[in-house]
Short mmCIF file of C-alpha atoms in Angstrom, two decimals:
data_model
loop_
_atom_site.label_atom_id
_atom_site.label_comp_id
_atom_site.label_asym_id
_atom_site.label_seq_id
_atom_site.Cartn_x
_atom_site.Cartn_y
_atom_site.Cartn_z
CA UNK A 1 -275.29 49.99 -147.36
CA UNK A 2 -271.94 49.14 -145.83
CA UNK A 3 -271.25 45.48 -145.17
CA UNK A 4 -271.51 44.82 -141.43
CA UNK A 5 -268.61 43.29 -139.54
CA UNK A 6 -268.83 40.51 -137.00
CA UNK A 7 -266.46 38.71 -134.67
CA UNK A 8 -267.68 35.59 -132.94
CA UNK A 9 -266.69 33.86 -129.68
CA UNK A 10 -263.98 36.33 -128.70
CA UNK A 11 -264.74 36.56 -124.98
CA UNK A 12 -263.36 33.93 -122.63
CA UNK A 13 -265.81 33.90 -119.77
CA UNK A 14 -269.15 33.96 -121.57
CA UNK A 15 -270.69 30.85 -123.17
CA UNK A 16 -271.23 32.69 -126.40
CA UNK A 17 -270.16 36.12 -127.54
CA UNK A 18 -270.17 38.32 -130.61
CA UNK A 19 -269.23 41.81 -131.69
CA UNK A 20 -271.25 43.36 -134.46
CA UNK A 21 -270.61 46.69 -136.10
CA UNK A 22 -272.56 48.37 -138.83
CA UNK A 23 -273.33 51.98 -139.76
CA UNK A 24 -271.31 53.38 -136.87
CA UNK A 25 -272.97 51.20 -134.24
CA UNK A 26 -270.79 48.65 -132.46
CA UNK A 27 -272.34 46.25 -129.97
CA UNK A 28 -270.69 43.49 -127.95
CA UNK A 29 -273.02 40.70 -126.94
CA UNK A 30 -272.52 37.82 -124.54
CA UNK A 31 -274.79 34.89 -123.74
CA UNK A 32 -274.64 32.76 -120.64
CA UNK A 33 -276.96 29.84 -120.52
CA UNK A 34 -278.58 27.71 -119.52
CA UNK A 35 -277.54 28.68 -115.98
CA UNK A 36 -279.04 28.59 -112.53
CA UNK A 37 -282.04 30.87 -112.15
CA UNK A 38 -283.19 32.84 -109.16
CA UNK A 39 -286.32 31.54 -107.51
CA UNK A 40 -288.40 34.61 -108.32
CA UNK A 41 -287.60 34.38 -112.07
CA UNK A 42 -287.92 30.63 -112.39
CA UNK A 43 -290.45 29.31 -114.90
CA UNK A 44 -291.57 25.69 -114.38
CA UNK A 45 -291.88 24.76 -118.05
CA UNK A 46 -289.36 26.87 -119.90
CA UNK A 47 -286.14 28.81 -119.57
CA UNK A 48 -286.37 32.39 -118.40
CA UNK A 49 -284.68 34.90 -120.69
CA UNK A 50 -282.94 37.91 -119.25
CA UNK A 51 -281.73 40.68 -121.50
CA UNK A 52 -279.45 43.44 -120.27
CA UNK A 53 -278.64 46.35 -122.51
CA UNK A 54 -275.93 48.70 -121.37
CA UNK A 55 -275.37 52.01 -123.10
CA UNK A 56 -271.91 53.24 -124.10
CA UNK A 57 -272.20 56.29 -121.86
CA UNK A 58 -274.03 56.46 -118.55
CA UNK A 59 -276.36 53.95 -116.99
CA UNK A 60 -279.40 52.34 -118.57
CA UNK A 61 -282.63 54.30 -118.64
CA UNK A 62 -286.16 53.80 -119.94
CA UNK A 63 -284.84 53.67 -123.49
CA UNK A 64 -282.74 50.61 -122.71
CA UNK A 65 -285.60 49.01 -120.75
CA UNK A 66 -287.86 49.46 -123.76
CA UNK A 67 -285.33 47.87 -126.10
CA UNK A 68 -284.82 45.04 -123.60
CA UNK A 69 -288.56 44.31 -123.61
CA UNK A 70 -288.61 44.12 -127.42
CA UNK A 71 -285.60 41.79 -127.47
CA UNK A 72 -286.91 39.65 -124.66
CA UNK A 73 -290.24 38.97 -126.34
CA UNK A 74 -288.54 38.36 -129.70
CA UNK A 75 -286.01 35.92 -128.32
CA UNK A 76 -288.70 33.97 -126.47
CA UNK A 77 -290.06 32.98 -129.87
CA UNK A 78 -286.63 32.11 -131.26
CA UNK A 79 -284.87 30.21 -128.48
CA UNK A 80 -286.35 26.76 -127.81
CA UNK A 81 -286.91 27.66 -124.17
CA UNK A 82 -288.97 24.59 -123.36
CA UNK A 83 -285.85 22.41 -123.76
CA UNK A 84 -284.34 24.00 -120.64
CA UNK A 85 -287.10 24.31 -118.05
CA UNK A 86 -286.25 26.09 -114.77
CA UNK A 87 -283.05 27.65 -116.05
CA UNK A 88 -281.95 31.08 -117.16
CA UNK A 89 -280.57 32.28 -120.46
CA UNK A 90 -278.82 35.54 -119.87
CA UNK A 91 -278.00 37.92 -122.68
CA UNK A 92 -275.88 41.01 -122.12
CA UNK A 93 -275.52 43.59 -124.85
CA UNK A 94 -272.94 46.28 -124.35
CA UNK A 95 -273.14 49.18 -126.75
CA UNK A 96 -269.57 50.24 -127.41
CA UNK A 97 -269.94 52.80 -130.14
CA UNK A 98 -272.74 54.95 -131.51
CA UNK A 99 -272.51 57.56 -134.23
CA UNK A 100 -271.96 61.09 -132.94
CA UNK A 101 -275.33 62.64 -132.15
CA UNK A 102 -276.61 65.35 -134.47
CA UNK A 103 -279.82 67.28 -134.85
CA UNK A 104 -282.64 65.28 -136.39
CA UNK A 105 -286.17 64.36 -135.34
CA UNK A 106 -285.03 60.91 -134.24
CA UNK A 107 -282.06 61.85 -132.07
CA UNK A 108 -283.55 60.39 -128.91
CA UNK A 109 -285.33 57.51 -130.62
CA UNK A 110 -284.27 54.05 -129.51
CA UNK A 111 -285.07 52.49 -132.89
CA UNK A 112 -281.88 53.20 -134.90
CA UNK A 113 -279.98 51.07 -132.38
CA UNK A 114 -282.44 48.17 -132.49
CA UNK A 115 -281.25 46.37 -135.68
CA UNK A 116 -277.68 46.24 -134.35
CA UNK A 117 -278.91 44.87 -131.03
CA UNK A 118 -281.05 42.21 -132.71
CA UNK A 119 -278.21 41.12 -134.98
CA UNK A 120 -275.73 40.97 -132.12
CA UNK A 121 -278.16 38.91 -130.06
CA UNK A 122 -278.55 36.47 -132.94
CA UNK A 123 -274.81 36.11 -133.45
CA UNK A 124 -274.17 35.65 -129.72
CA UNK A 125 -276.87 32.96 -129.52
CA UNK A 126 -275.37 31.17 -132.50
CA UNK A 127 -271.93 31.42 -130.91
CA UNK A 128 -273.32 29.90 -127.71
CA UNK A 129 -274.84 27.06 -129.78
CA UNK A 130 -278.20 27.34 -128.08
CA UNK A 131 -281.01 25.47 -129.84
CA UNK A 132 -283.05 27.93 -131.87
CA UNK A 133 -286.33 27.59 -133.73
CA UNK A 134 -284.97 29.70 -136.56
CA UNK A 135 -282.42 32.37 -137.27
CA UNK A 136 -283.53 35.89 -138.00
CA UNK A 137 -282.12 38.98 -139.64
CA UNK A 138 -283.01 42.55 -138.99
CA UNK A 139 -282.91 45.80 -140.90
CA UNK A 140 -283.74 49.42 -140.15
CA UNK A 141 -285.24 51.65 -142.81
CA UNK A 142 -285.79 55.37 -142.98
CA UNK A 143 -288.67 56.73 -145.04
CA UNK A 144 -288.49 60.23 -146.45
CA UNK A 145 -291.91 61.32 -147.62
CA UNK A 146 -292.53 64.33 -149.78
CA UNK A 147 -294.07 66.88 -147.42
CA UNK A 148 -296.83 67.66 -146.81
CA UNK A 149 -298.15 64.15 -146.60
CA UNK A 150 -300.80 63.59 -149.20
CA UNK A 151 -302.95 60.55 -149.13
CA UNK A 152 -302.21 59.77 -152.73
CA UNK A 153 -298.60 60.90 -152.88
CA UNK A 154 -296.92 58.57 -155.26
CA UNK A 155 -295.04 55.77 -153.58
CA UNK A 156 -292.17 56.19 -155.97
CA UNK A 157 -291.62 59.71 -154.68
CA UNK A 158 -290.80 58.26 -151.29
CA UNK A 159 -287.20 57.49 -150.65
CA UNK A 160 -286.53 54.34 -148.66
CA UNK A 161 -283.04 53.96 -147.33
CA UNK A 162 -281.22 51.97 -144.71
CA UNK A 163 -280.84 53.95 -141.50
CA UNK A 164 -277.65 55.94 -141.37
CA UNK A 165 -276.72 59.54 -140.56
CA UNK A 166 -277.64 60.85 -143.97
CA UNK A 167 -280.96 59.05 -144.10
CA UNK A 168 -282.01 60.17 -140.62
CA UNK A 169 -281.60 63.83 -141.52
CA UNK A 170 -284.40 63.73 -144.08
CA UNK A 171 -286.48 60.91 -142.65
CA UNK A 172 -290.11 61.38 -141.76
CA UNK A 173 -290.44 57.93 -140.23
CA UNK A 174 -288.18 55.06 -139.29
CA UNK A 175 -289.03 51.38 -139.28
CA UNK A 176 -287.26 48.35 -137.90
CA UNK A 177 -288.10 44.91 -139.22
CA UNK A 178 -286.84 41.46 -138.38
CA UNK A 179 -287.62 38.35 -140.38
CA UNK A 180 -287.05 34.69 -139.64
CA UNK A 181 -285.07 32.62 -142.11
CA UNK A 182 -288.35 31.65 -143.81
CA UNK A 183 -289.33 35.25 -144.32
CA UNK A 184 -291.92 35.45 -141.55
CA UNK A 185 -292.26 38.81 -139.87
CA UNK A 186 -290.88 38.75 -136.34
CA UNK A 187 -290.43 42.38 -135.28
CA UNK A 188 -292.03 45.48 -136.71
CA UNK A 189 -291.42 48.72 -134.87
CA UNK A 190 -292.15 52.09 -136.41
CA UNK A 191 -291.82 55.69 -135.37
CA UNK A 192 -292.78 58.91 -137.11
CA UNK A 193 -295.35 59.99 -139.64
CA UNK A 194 -296.43 57.59 -142.38
CA UNK A 195 -299.47 56.04 -144.08
CA UNK A 196 -300.23 52.30 -144.27
CA UNK A 197 -299.20 52.07 -147.95
CA UNK A 198 -295.80 53.43 -147.08
CA UNK A 199 -295.42 50.87 -144.35
CA UNK A 200 -296.18 48.09 -146.81
CA UNK A 201 -293.72 49.57 -149.23
CA UNK A 202 -291.08 49.62 -146.49
CA UNK A 203 -292.01 46.07 -145.52
CA UNK A 204 -291.36 44.81 -149.05
CA UNK A 205 -288.03 46.57 -149.20
CA UNK A 206 -287.02 45.24 -145.78
CA UNK A 207 -287.92 41.71 -146.76
CA UNK A 208 -285.80 42.09 -149.84
CA UNK A 209 -282.85 43.39 -147.81
CA UNK A 210 -283.15 40.62 -145.23
CA UNK A 211 -284.08 37.55 -147.23
CA UNK A 212 -283.52 38.56 -150.84
CA UNK A 213 -286.08 39.12 -153.55
CA UNK A 214 -289.06 36.81 -153.52
CA UNK A 215 -288.12 34.95 -156.69
CA UNK A 216 -284.54 34.35 -155.62
CA UNK A 217 -285.58 33.05 -152.24
CA UNK A 218 -285.55 29.37 -153.05
CA UNK A 219 -282.81 27.29 -151.43
CA UNK A 220 -279.52 27.23 -153.26
CA UNK A 221 -280.70 29.68 -155.84
CA UNK A 222 -278.71 32.72 -154.84
CA UNK A 223 -278.92 36.08 -156.51
CA UNK A 224 -275.93 37.13 -158.59
CA UNK A 225 -273.15 38.02 -156.22
CA UNK A 226 -270.86 40.98 -156.51
CA UNK A 227 -273.46 43.68 -156.89
CA UNK A 228 -274.01 45.37 -153.53
CA UNK A 229 -277.75 45.73 -154.12
CA UNK A 230 -278.16 41.97 -154.20
CA UNK A 231 -276.45 41.38 -150.91
CA UNK A 232 -278.94 40.41 -148.22
CA UNK A 233 -278.67 39.98 -144.51
CA UNK A 234 -279.42 36.28 -144.28
CA UNK A 235 -276.77 35.57 -146.89
CA UNK A 236 -274.32 37.57 -144.81
CA UNK A 237 -275.32 35.74 -141.62
CA UNK A 238 -274.79 32.45 -143.37
CA UNK A 239 -271.34 33.46 -144.59
CA UNK A 240 -270.35 34.51 -141.05
CA UNK A 241 -271.48 31.18 -139.67
CA UNK A 242 -269.77 29.30 -142.46
CA UNK A 243 -266.51 31.03 -141.63
CA UNK A 244 -266.93 30.13 -137.98
CA UNK A 245 -267.72 26.50 -138.77
CA UNK A 246 -264.69 26.26 -141.04
CA UNK A 247 -262.50 27.74 -138.31
CA UNK A 248 -263.78 25.24 -135.79
CA UNK A 249 -263.44 22.25 -138.10
CA UNK A 250 -259.85 23.11 -139.00
CA UNK A 251 -258.44 20.27 -136.91
CA UNK A 252 -260.26 17.67 -138.98
CA UNK A 253 -258.38 18.25 -142.20
CA UNK B 1 -277.42 34.14 -109.90
CA UNK B 2 -274.81 31.42 -109.85
CA UNK B 3 -271.85 31.98 -107.60
CA UNK B 4 -268.38 32.42 -109.02
CA UNK B 5 -267.02 28.91 -109.60
CA UNK B 6 -264.47 28.23 -106.90
CA UNK B 7 -261.29 26.32 -107.50
CA UNK B 8 -261.43 22.72 -106.41
CA UNK B 9 -259.22 21.56 -103.56
CA UNK B 10 -256.93 19.78 -106.00
CA UNK B 11 -256.48 22.80 -108.23
CA UNK B 12 -255.87 24.93 -105.17
CA UNK B 13 -253.21 22.61 -103.80
CA UNK B 14 -251.60 22.26 -107.20
CA UNK B 15 -251.37 26.01 -107.68
CA UNK B 16 -249.92 26.55 -104.20
CA UNK B 17 -247.47 23.69 -104.54
CA UNK B 18 -246.31 25.04 -107.88
CA UNK B 19 -245.79 28.48 -106.36
CA UNK B 20 -243.75 26.95 -103.58
CA UNK B 21 -241.54 25.48 -106.30
CA UNK B 22 -241.31 28.91 -107.95
CA UNK B 23 -243.54 28.07 -110.91
CA UNK B 24 -246.63 29.96 -111.99
CA UNK B 25 -249.39 28.14 -113.85
CA UNK B 26 -248.92 30.28 -116.95
CA UNK B 27 -245.14 30.06 -116.77
CA UNK B 28 -244.57 33.75 -116.11
CA UNK B 29 -241.87 34.93 -113.72
CA UNK B 30 -243.34 36.16 -110.41
CA UNK B 31 -242.77 39.83 -111.08
CA UNK B 32 -244.09 40.29 -114.61
CA UNK B 33 -247.35 41.49 -116.04
CA UNK B 34 -249.30 39.53 -118.58
CA UNK B 35 -249.26 40.86 -122.12
CA UNK B 36 -250.82 44.31 -122.22
CA UNK B 37 -252.54 45.35 -125.39
CA UNK B 38 -253.95 48.82 -125.76
CA UNK B 39 -256.14 49.99 -128.60
CA UNK B 40 -257.89 53.27 -129.17
CA UNK B 41 -261.28 53.71 -130.79
CA UNK B 42 -262.25 55.85 -133.73
CA UNK B 43 -263.46 58.55 -131.39
CA UNK B 44 -261.45 60.42 -128.83
CA UNK B 45 -261.45 58.94 -125.34
CA UNK B 46 -262.15 55.28 -126.06
CA UNK B 47 -259.48 52.87 -124.83
CA UNK B 48 -259.64 49.11 -125.05
CA UNK B 49 -257.17 47.31 -122.82
CA UNK B 50 -256.45 43.64 -122.87
CA UNK B 51 -254.38 42.28 -120.00
CA UNK B 52 -254.01 38.57 -120.66
CA UNK B 53 -257.62 37.41 -120.88
CA UNK B 54 -258.99 40.40 -118.99
CA UNK B 55 -260.52 42.98 -121.27
CA UNK B 56 -261.74 46.43 -120.29
CA UNK B 57 -263.16 49.21 -122.42
CA UNK B 58 -263.15 52.72 -120.99
CA UNK B 59 -265.09 55.51 -122.58
CA UNK B 60 -264.54 59.10 -121.55
CA UNK B 61 -267.17 61.66 -122.48
CA UNK B 62 -268.06 65.18 -121.42
CA UNK B 63 -270.83 67.72 -121.46
CA UNK B 64 -271.44 71.19 -120.10
CA UNK B 65 -273.27 71.59 -116.78
CA UNK B 66 -273.41 73.83 -113.74
CA UNK B 67 -270.67 73.12 -111.15
CA UNK B 68 -271.45 72.08 -107.59
CA UNK B 69 -272.38 75.17 -105.57
CA UNK B 70 -269.67 74.49 -102.98
CA UNK B 71 -266.98 74.05 -105.64
CA UNK B 72 -267.52 76.94 -107.96
CA UNK B 73 -264.10 76.82 -109.61
CA UNK B 74 -263.98 73.11 -110.26
CA UNK B 75 -265.34 71.07 -113.09
CA UNK B 76 -266.92 67.67 -112.44
CA UNK B 77 -265.16 64.37 -112.96
CA UNK B 78 -266.88 61.05 -112.35
CA UNK B 79 -265.81 57.47 -112.75
CA UNK B 80 -268.52 54.84 -113.13
CA UNK B 81 -267.79 51.18 -112.79
CA UNK B 82 -270.63 48.78 -113.26
CA UNK B 83 -270.04 45.10 -113.83
CA UNK B 84 -272.25 43.18 -116.21
CA UNK B 85 -272.88 39.44 -116.49
CA UNK B 86 -270.73 39.59 -119.62
CA UNK B 87 -267.58 39.45 -117.50
CA UNK B 88 -268.87 36.69 -115.26
CA UNK B 89 -272.36 35.31 -114.63
CA UNK B 90 -271.76 35.90 -110.93
CA UNK B 91 -272.07 39.64 -111.47
CA UNK B 92 -275.62 40.72 -111.01
CA UNK B 93 -277.04 43.81 -112.64
CA UNK B 94 -277.89 46.56 -110.21
CA UNK B 95 -276.34 44.88 -107.20
CA UNK B 96 -272.67 45.74 -106.81
CA UNK B 97 -270.58 42.94 -105.35
CA UNK B 98 -267.45 43.30 -103.30
CA UNK B 99 -264.93 43.44 -106.14
CA UNK B 100 -266.96 46.10 -107.92
CA UNK B 101 -267.05 48.31 -104.82
CA UNK B 102 -263.33 47.83 -104.29
CA UNK B 103 -262.53 48.63 -107.91
CA UNK B 104 -264.54 51.84 -107.92
CA UNK B 105 -263.11 52.92 -104.58
CA UNK B 106 -259.52 52.24 -105.59
CA UNK B 107 -259.92 54.08 -108.88
CA UNK B 108 -261.61 56.93 -107.10
CA UNK B 109 -258.64 57.29 -104.78
CA UNK B 110 -256.01 56.57 -107.42
CA UNK B 111 -257.19 58.91 -110.14
CA UNK B 112 -259.73 61.36 -108.75
CA UNK B 113 -258.44 62.09 -105.27
CA UNK B 114 -254.82 62.11 -106.37
CA UNK B 115 -256.03 64.88 -108.73
CA UNK B 116 -254.57 63.27 -111.81
CA UNK B 117 -257.08 65.31 -113.78
CA UNK B 118 -256.94 69.03 -113.08
CA UNK B 119 -260.63 69.75 -112.45
CA UNK B 120 -260.04 73.50 -112.26
CA UNK B 121 -259.18 73.49 -115.93
CA UNK B 122 -262.68 72.19 -116.65
CA UNK B 123 -264.29 75.34 -115.30
CA UNK B 124 -265.74 77.64 -117.96
CA UNK B 125 -267.51 80.37 -115.94
CA UNK B 126 -267.05 80.12 -112.17
CA UNK B 127 -270.23 79.03 -110.45
CA UNK B 128 -272.21 78.83 -113.67
CA UNK B 129 -270.75 76.55 -116.27
CA UNK B 130 -268.17 73.82 -116.31
CA UNK B 131 -267.36 70.61 -118.12
CA UNK B 132 -268.55 67.38 -116.55
CA UNK B 133 -266.17 64.63 -117.60
CA UNK B 134 -267.31 61.08 -117.03
CA UNK B 135 -265.46 57.85 -117.53
CA UNK B 136 -267.50 54.69 -118.03
CA UNK B 137 -265.61 51.50 -117.32
CA UNK B 138 -266.97 48.43 -119.08
CA UNK B 139 -265.52 45.08 -118.07
CA UNK B 140 -265.97 42.71 -121.00
CA UNK B 141 -263.87 39.82 -119.84
CA UNK B 142 -262.69 39.00 -116.35
CA UNK B 143 -259.57 37.00 -115.61
CA UNK B 144 -258.19 38.83 -112.61
CA UNK B 145 -256.16 42.02 -112.40
CA UNK B 146 -259.21 44.25 -112.85
CA UNK B 147 -257.74 47.12 -110.85
CA UNK B 148 -254.50 47.24 -112.82
CA UNK B 149 -256.20 46.87 -116.19
CA UNK B 150 -258.90 49.43 -115.40
CA UNK B 151 -256.29 51.92 -114.25
CA UNK B 152 -254.24 51.52 -117.43
CA UNK B 153 -257.37 51.88 -119.57
CA UNK B 154 -258.62 54.89 -117.64
CA UNK B 155 -255.33 56.80 -117.79
CA UNK B 156 -254.93 56.00 -121.48
CA UNK B 157 -258.50 57.08 -122.25
CA UNK B 158 -258.18 60.33 -120.28
CA UNK B 159 -254.93 61.13 -122.02
CA UNK B 160 -256.48 60.30 -125.40
CA UNK B 161 -259.68 62.27 -124.82
CA UNK B 162 -260.20 65.71 -126.31
CA UNK B 163 -262.84 68.08 -125.00
CA UNK B 164 -264.49 70.61 -127.33
CA UNK B 165 -262.95 74.04 -127.49
CA UNK B 166 -264.84 76.94 -125.88
CA UNK B 167 -264.68 80.69 -126.00
CA UNK B 168 -266.14 83.00 -123.38
CA UNK B 169 -267.33 86.51 -124.13
CA UNK B 170 -268.70 88.05 -120.98
CA UNK B 171 -271.56 85.74 -120.04
CA UNK B 172 -271.81 84.04 -123.41
CA UNK B 173 -270.15 80.72 -123.90
CA UNK B 174 -269.62 79.19 -127.32
CA UNK B 175 -268.85 75.49 -127.45
CA UNK B 176 -267.34 74.50 -130.77
CA UNK B 177 -268.07 71.11 -132.21
CA UNK B 178 -265.28 68.78 -133.25
CA UNK B 179 -265.70 69.85 -136.85
CA UNK B 180 -265.49 73.56 -136.16
CA UNK B 181 -262.38 73.62 -134.03
CA UNK B 182 -259.68 71.22 -133.10
CA UNK B 183 -260.65 69.85 -129.66
CA UNK B 184 -258.42 70.34 -126.63
CA UNK B 185 -256.73 67.61 -124.58
CA UNK B 186 -257.47 67.40 -120.85
CA UNK B 187 -255.02 68.88 -118.39
CA UNK B 188 -253.48 65.87 -116.68
CA UNK B 189 -251.21 66.68 -113.76
CA UNK B 190 -249.68 63.23 -113.45
CA UNK B 191 -250.42 59.68 -114.50
CA UNK B 192 -250.91 57.29 -111.60
CA UNK B 193 -251.01 53.56 -112.35
CA UNK B 194 -251.89 50.68 -110.06
CA UNK B 195 -249.84 47.55 -109.45
CA UNK B 196 -251.38 44.74 -107.41
CA UNK B 197 -249.18 42.42 -105.36
CA UNK B 198 -250.61 39.12 -104.19
CA UNK B 199 -249.19 37.30 -101.19
CA UNK B 200 -249.00 33.52 -100.78
CA UNK B 201 -247.50 31.20 -98.20
CA UNK B 202 -247.58 33.81 -95.43
CA UNK B 203 -245.65 36.35 -97.41
CA UNK B 204 -242.96 34.10 -98.86
CA UNK B 205 -244.28 34.32 -102.39
CA UNK B 206 -245.28 37.65 -103.92
CA UNK B 207 -246.91 37.78 -107.34
CA UNK B 208 -247.51 40.71 -109.65
CA UNK B 209 -250.68 40.76 -111.75
CA UNK B 210 -252.42 37.63 -110.45
CA UNK B 211 -254.91 35.83 -112.67
CA UNK B 212 -258.39 35.02 -111.43
CA UNK B 213 -257.30 31.57 -110.21
CA UNK B 214 -254.39 33.06 -108.32
CA UNK B 215 -256.63 35.76 -106.87
CA UNK B 216 -258.91 33.10 -105.49
CA UNK B 217 -256.19 31.37 -103.47
CA UNK B 218 -254.11 34.33 -102.36
CA UNK B 219 -253.81 35.22 -98.71
CA UNK B 220 -253.72 38.97 -99.09
CA UNK B 221 -253.17 41.70 -101.65
CA UNK B 222 -251.51 45.09 -101.65
CA UNK B 223 -252.40 47.64 -104.28
CA UNK B 224 -249.77 50.30 -104.86
CA UNK B 225 -250.65 53.33 -106.95
CA UNK B 226 -247.74 55.34 -108.17
CA UNK B 227 -246.83 57.72 -110.95
CA UNK B 228 -243.74 57.45 -113.07
CA UNK B 229 -241.79 59.85 -110.86
CA UNK B 230 -242.08 57.37 -108.01
CA UNK B 231 -244.62 59.39 -106.05
CA UNK B 232 -246.93 57.02 -104.21
CA UNK B 233 -250.58 57.99 -104.44
CA UNK B 234 -252.01 55.20 -102.34
CA UNK B 235 -251.23 51.88 -100.77
CA UNK B 236 -254.37 49.83 -100.25
CA UNK B 237 -254.63 46.62 -98.33
CA UNK B 238 -258.11 45.36 -97.67
CA UNK B 239 -257.91 42.67 -95.03
CA UNK B 240 -256.10 39.40 -95.56
CA UNK B 241 -253.14 38.10 -93.64
CA UNK B 242 -250.63 40.60 -92.21
CA UNK B 243 -247.45 41.36 -94.12
CA UNK B 244 -244.29 42.91 -92.75
CA UNK B 245 -243.21 46.45 -93.42
CA UNK B 246 -239.99 45.58 -95.24
CA UNK B 247 -242.01 43.69 -97.81
CA UNK B 248 -244.01 46.87 -98.45
CA UNK B 249 -240.80 48.69 -99.29
CA UNK B 250 -239.82 46.06 -101.85
CA UNK B 251 -243.33 46.33 -103.28
CA UNK B 252 -243.06 50.05 -103.82
CA UNK B 253 -239.64 49.84 -105.39
CA UNK B 254 -240.67 47.09 -107.77
CA UNK B 255 -243.92 48.97 -108.55
CA UNK B 256 -241.89 51.92 -109.80
CA UNK B 257 -240.27 49.82 -112.53
CA UNK B 258 -243.62 48.39 -113.58
CA UNK B 259 -245.31 51.78 -113.66
CA UNK B 260 -242.52 53.29 -115.74
CA UNK B 261 -242.68 50.42 -118.23
CA UNK B 262 -246.48 50.62 -118.45
CA UNK B 263 -246.45 54.36 -118.91
CA UNK B 264 -243.83 54.06 -121.63
CA UNK B 265 -246.07 51.57 -123.41
CA UNK B 266 -249.14 53.84 -123.08
CA UNK B 267 -247.13 56.80 -124.35
CA UNK B 268 -245.92 54.81 -127.34
CA UNK B 269 -249.46 53.79 -128.23
CA UNK B 270 -250.70 57.37 -127.81
CA UNK B 271 -247.98 58.66 -130.12
CA UNK B 272 -248.81 55.98 -132.65
CA UNK B 273 -252.47 56.95 -132.57
CA UNK B 274 -251.66 60.66 -132.81
CA UNK B 275 -249.50 60.00 -135.85
CA UNK B 276 -252.35 58.09 -137.47
CA UNK B 277 -254.78 60.96 -136.87
CA UNK B 278 -252.29 63.57 -137.98
CA UNK B 279 -252.53 62.49 -141.59
CA UNK B 280 -251.72 65.74 -143.34
CA UNK B 281 -249.34 67.00 -140.66
CA UNK B 282 -251.71 69.87 -139.88
CA UNK B 283 -252.28 69.05 -136.22
CA UNK B 284 -249.66 71.49 -134.92
CA UNK B 285 -251.36 74.38 -136.72
CA UNK B 286 -254.89 73.40 -135.72
CA UNK B 287 -254.15 72.87 -132.07
CA UNK B 288 -255.23 75.60 -129.66
CA UNK B 289 -253.10 74.18 -126.89
CA UNK B 290 -250.72 76.55 -125.11
CA UNK B 291 -247.21 75.48 -124.31
CA UNK B 292 -246.99 74.86 -120.58
#
């Protein structure tokens, strides 16, 4: 899996902003908040969260609305909304680049885009320095099952790979997971044909990709670096934030 | 939605006083643009323009559809501008505000109605099939000069874009993907660019490429659209205080210099990008373009 790229706080007008690109998807995210809320959206005890997703080409449709609803409900658990009652936290995600469309069963599926959106949202929130309950990382997996699906088809015969063009061509189902920093499941969206065992198999792999293997999960005890297989998303997120913090603390030294 | 933060009275007075003393807040001379930076994406037809702190991404794309029944020989060309809260929290989704309407109208007149893009060349089979080219304008960062920046980005993106090659055999149309055949550039007839002039102190001070703060205190604006041959495509003035006719003439003559410089810059960047894509030097052989 290619190492994703991120740029933080590069927009001037927004409170927090980030660009994230990975696997041919590039998303620019901006967060404004807490700001004044319209009367009809105002919540008396917490901040309202508004998510706008804008596609690279054309205007938003049901696909974008669906993704917005997933992000909105996810972020409600992450942002400490009760610290800003009667305000609005506004997140705008502009998709800038998507891989060229090709023929596969998941061409019109919204899911391949979801991990990039979730990651961009996280980075933008971190850039805006909004108080969060936890960070999260997200990964998309494609499952290629030996066809036809047998109940007892060996799990090892199933290929699990991160979603990219090559994986989508042979995939029978795709899954998107997001985990909090503690390894708790936050988002699980699936599409396609699969059996529960396969889902669990994918879950384990996703957890490994996001948080690292279960043994190596303890604080400070990082897996051997250098090998691409050992790289995990939360480690990457941490390195991005470390870079940002170092940049911002430059004046002190 | 919060309103756009207005300048305070002090800031306003300071800016105007400075202009009276021939100083701009960012130290630029009155008749210069901010730094323009143009980048192209991996794909054809993606242009990213940065004009000072304003940033606009334009994406041109196309697909094959049926032409409008009353314009059988023309392809379809659409420009969509939709502001998002990313550029400013004052922009509300799904409710165009004044500057959005003005931007889309100006671009419509500047590029579409001045027929910068030859829509007849987009026709595949008259009355049945044609290319529909659409340009999506995404404003990422807003610090004034949206019209000028969007126009630069749009022209650069259109010039950079390649549509898939097609062959017609009787009624059968074959559209070749980018991998099968080298795609074809769009037929651009000319390249109009916009220059906005802002008027202060009842016409005594004229600024080129005002920032957002300057836009908020100006008395009126004149948008001149012109191509590099000095042909004026439009002069737009939406309200504001009156200006005298002689001043318009100076505007148009100074716009010509700006447009030529901008176009030269765009051309340079396009050549640079073409050179980067033409790695093996095979482009000349692959191209299906006819010499005009």
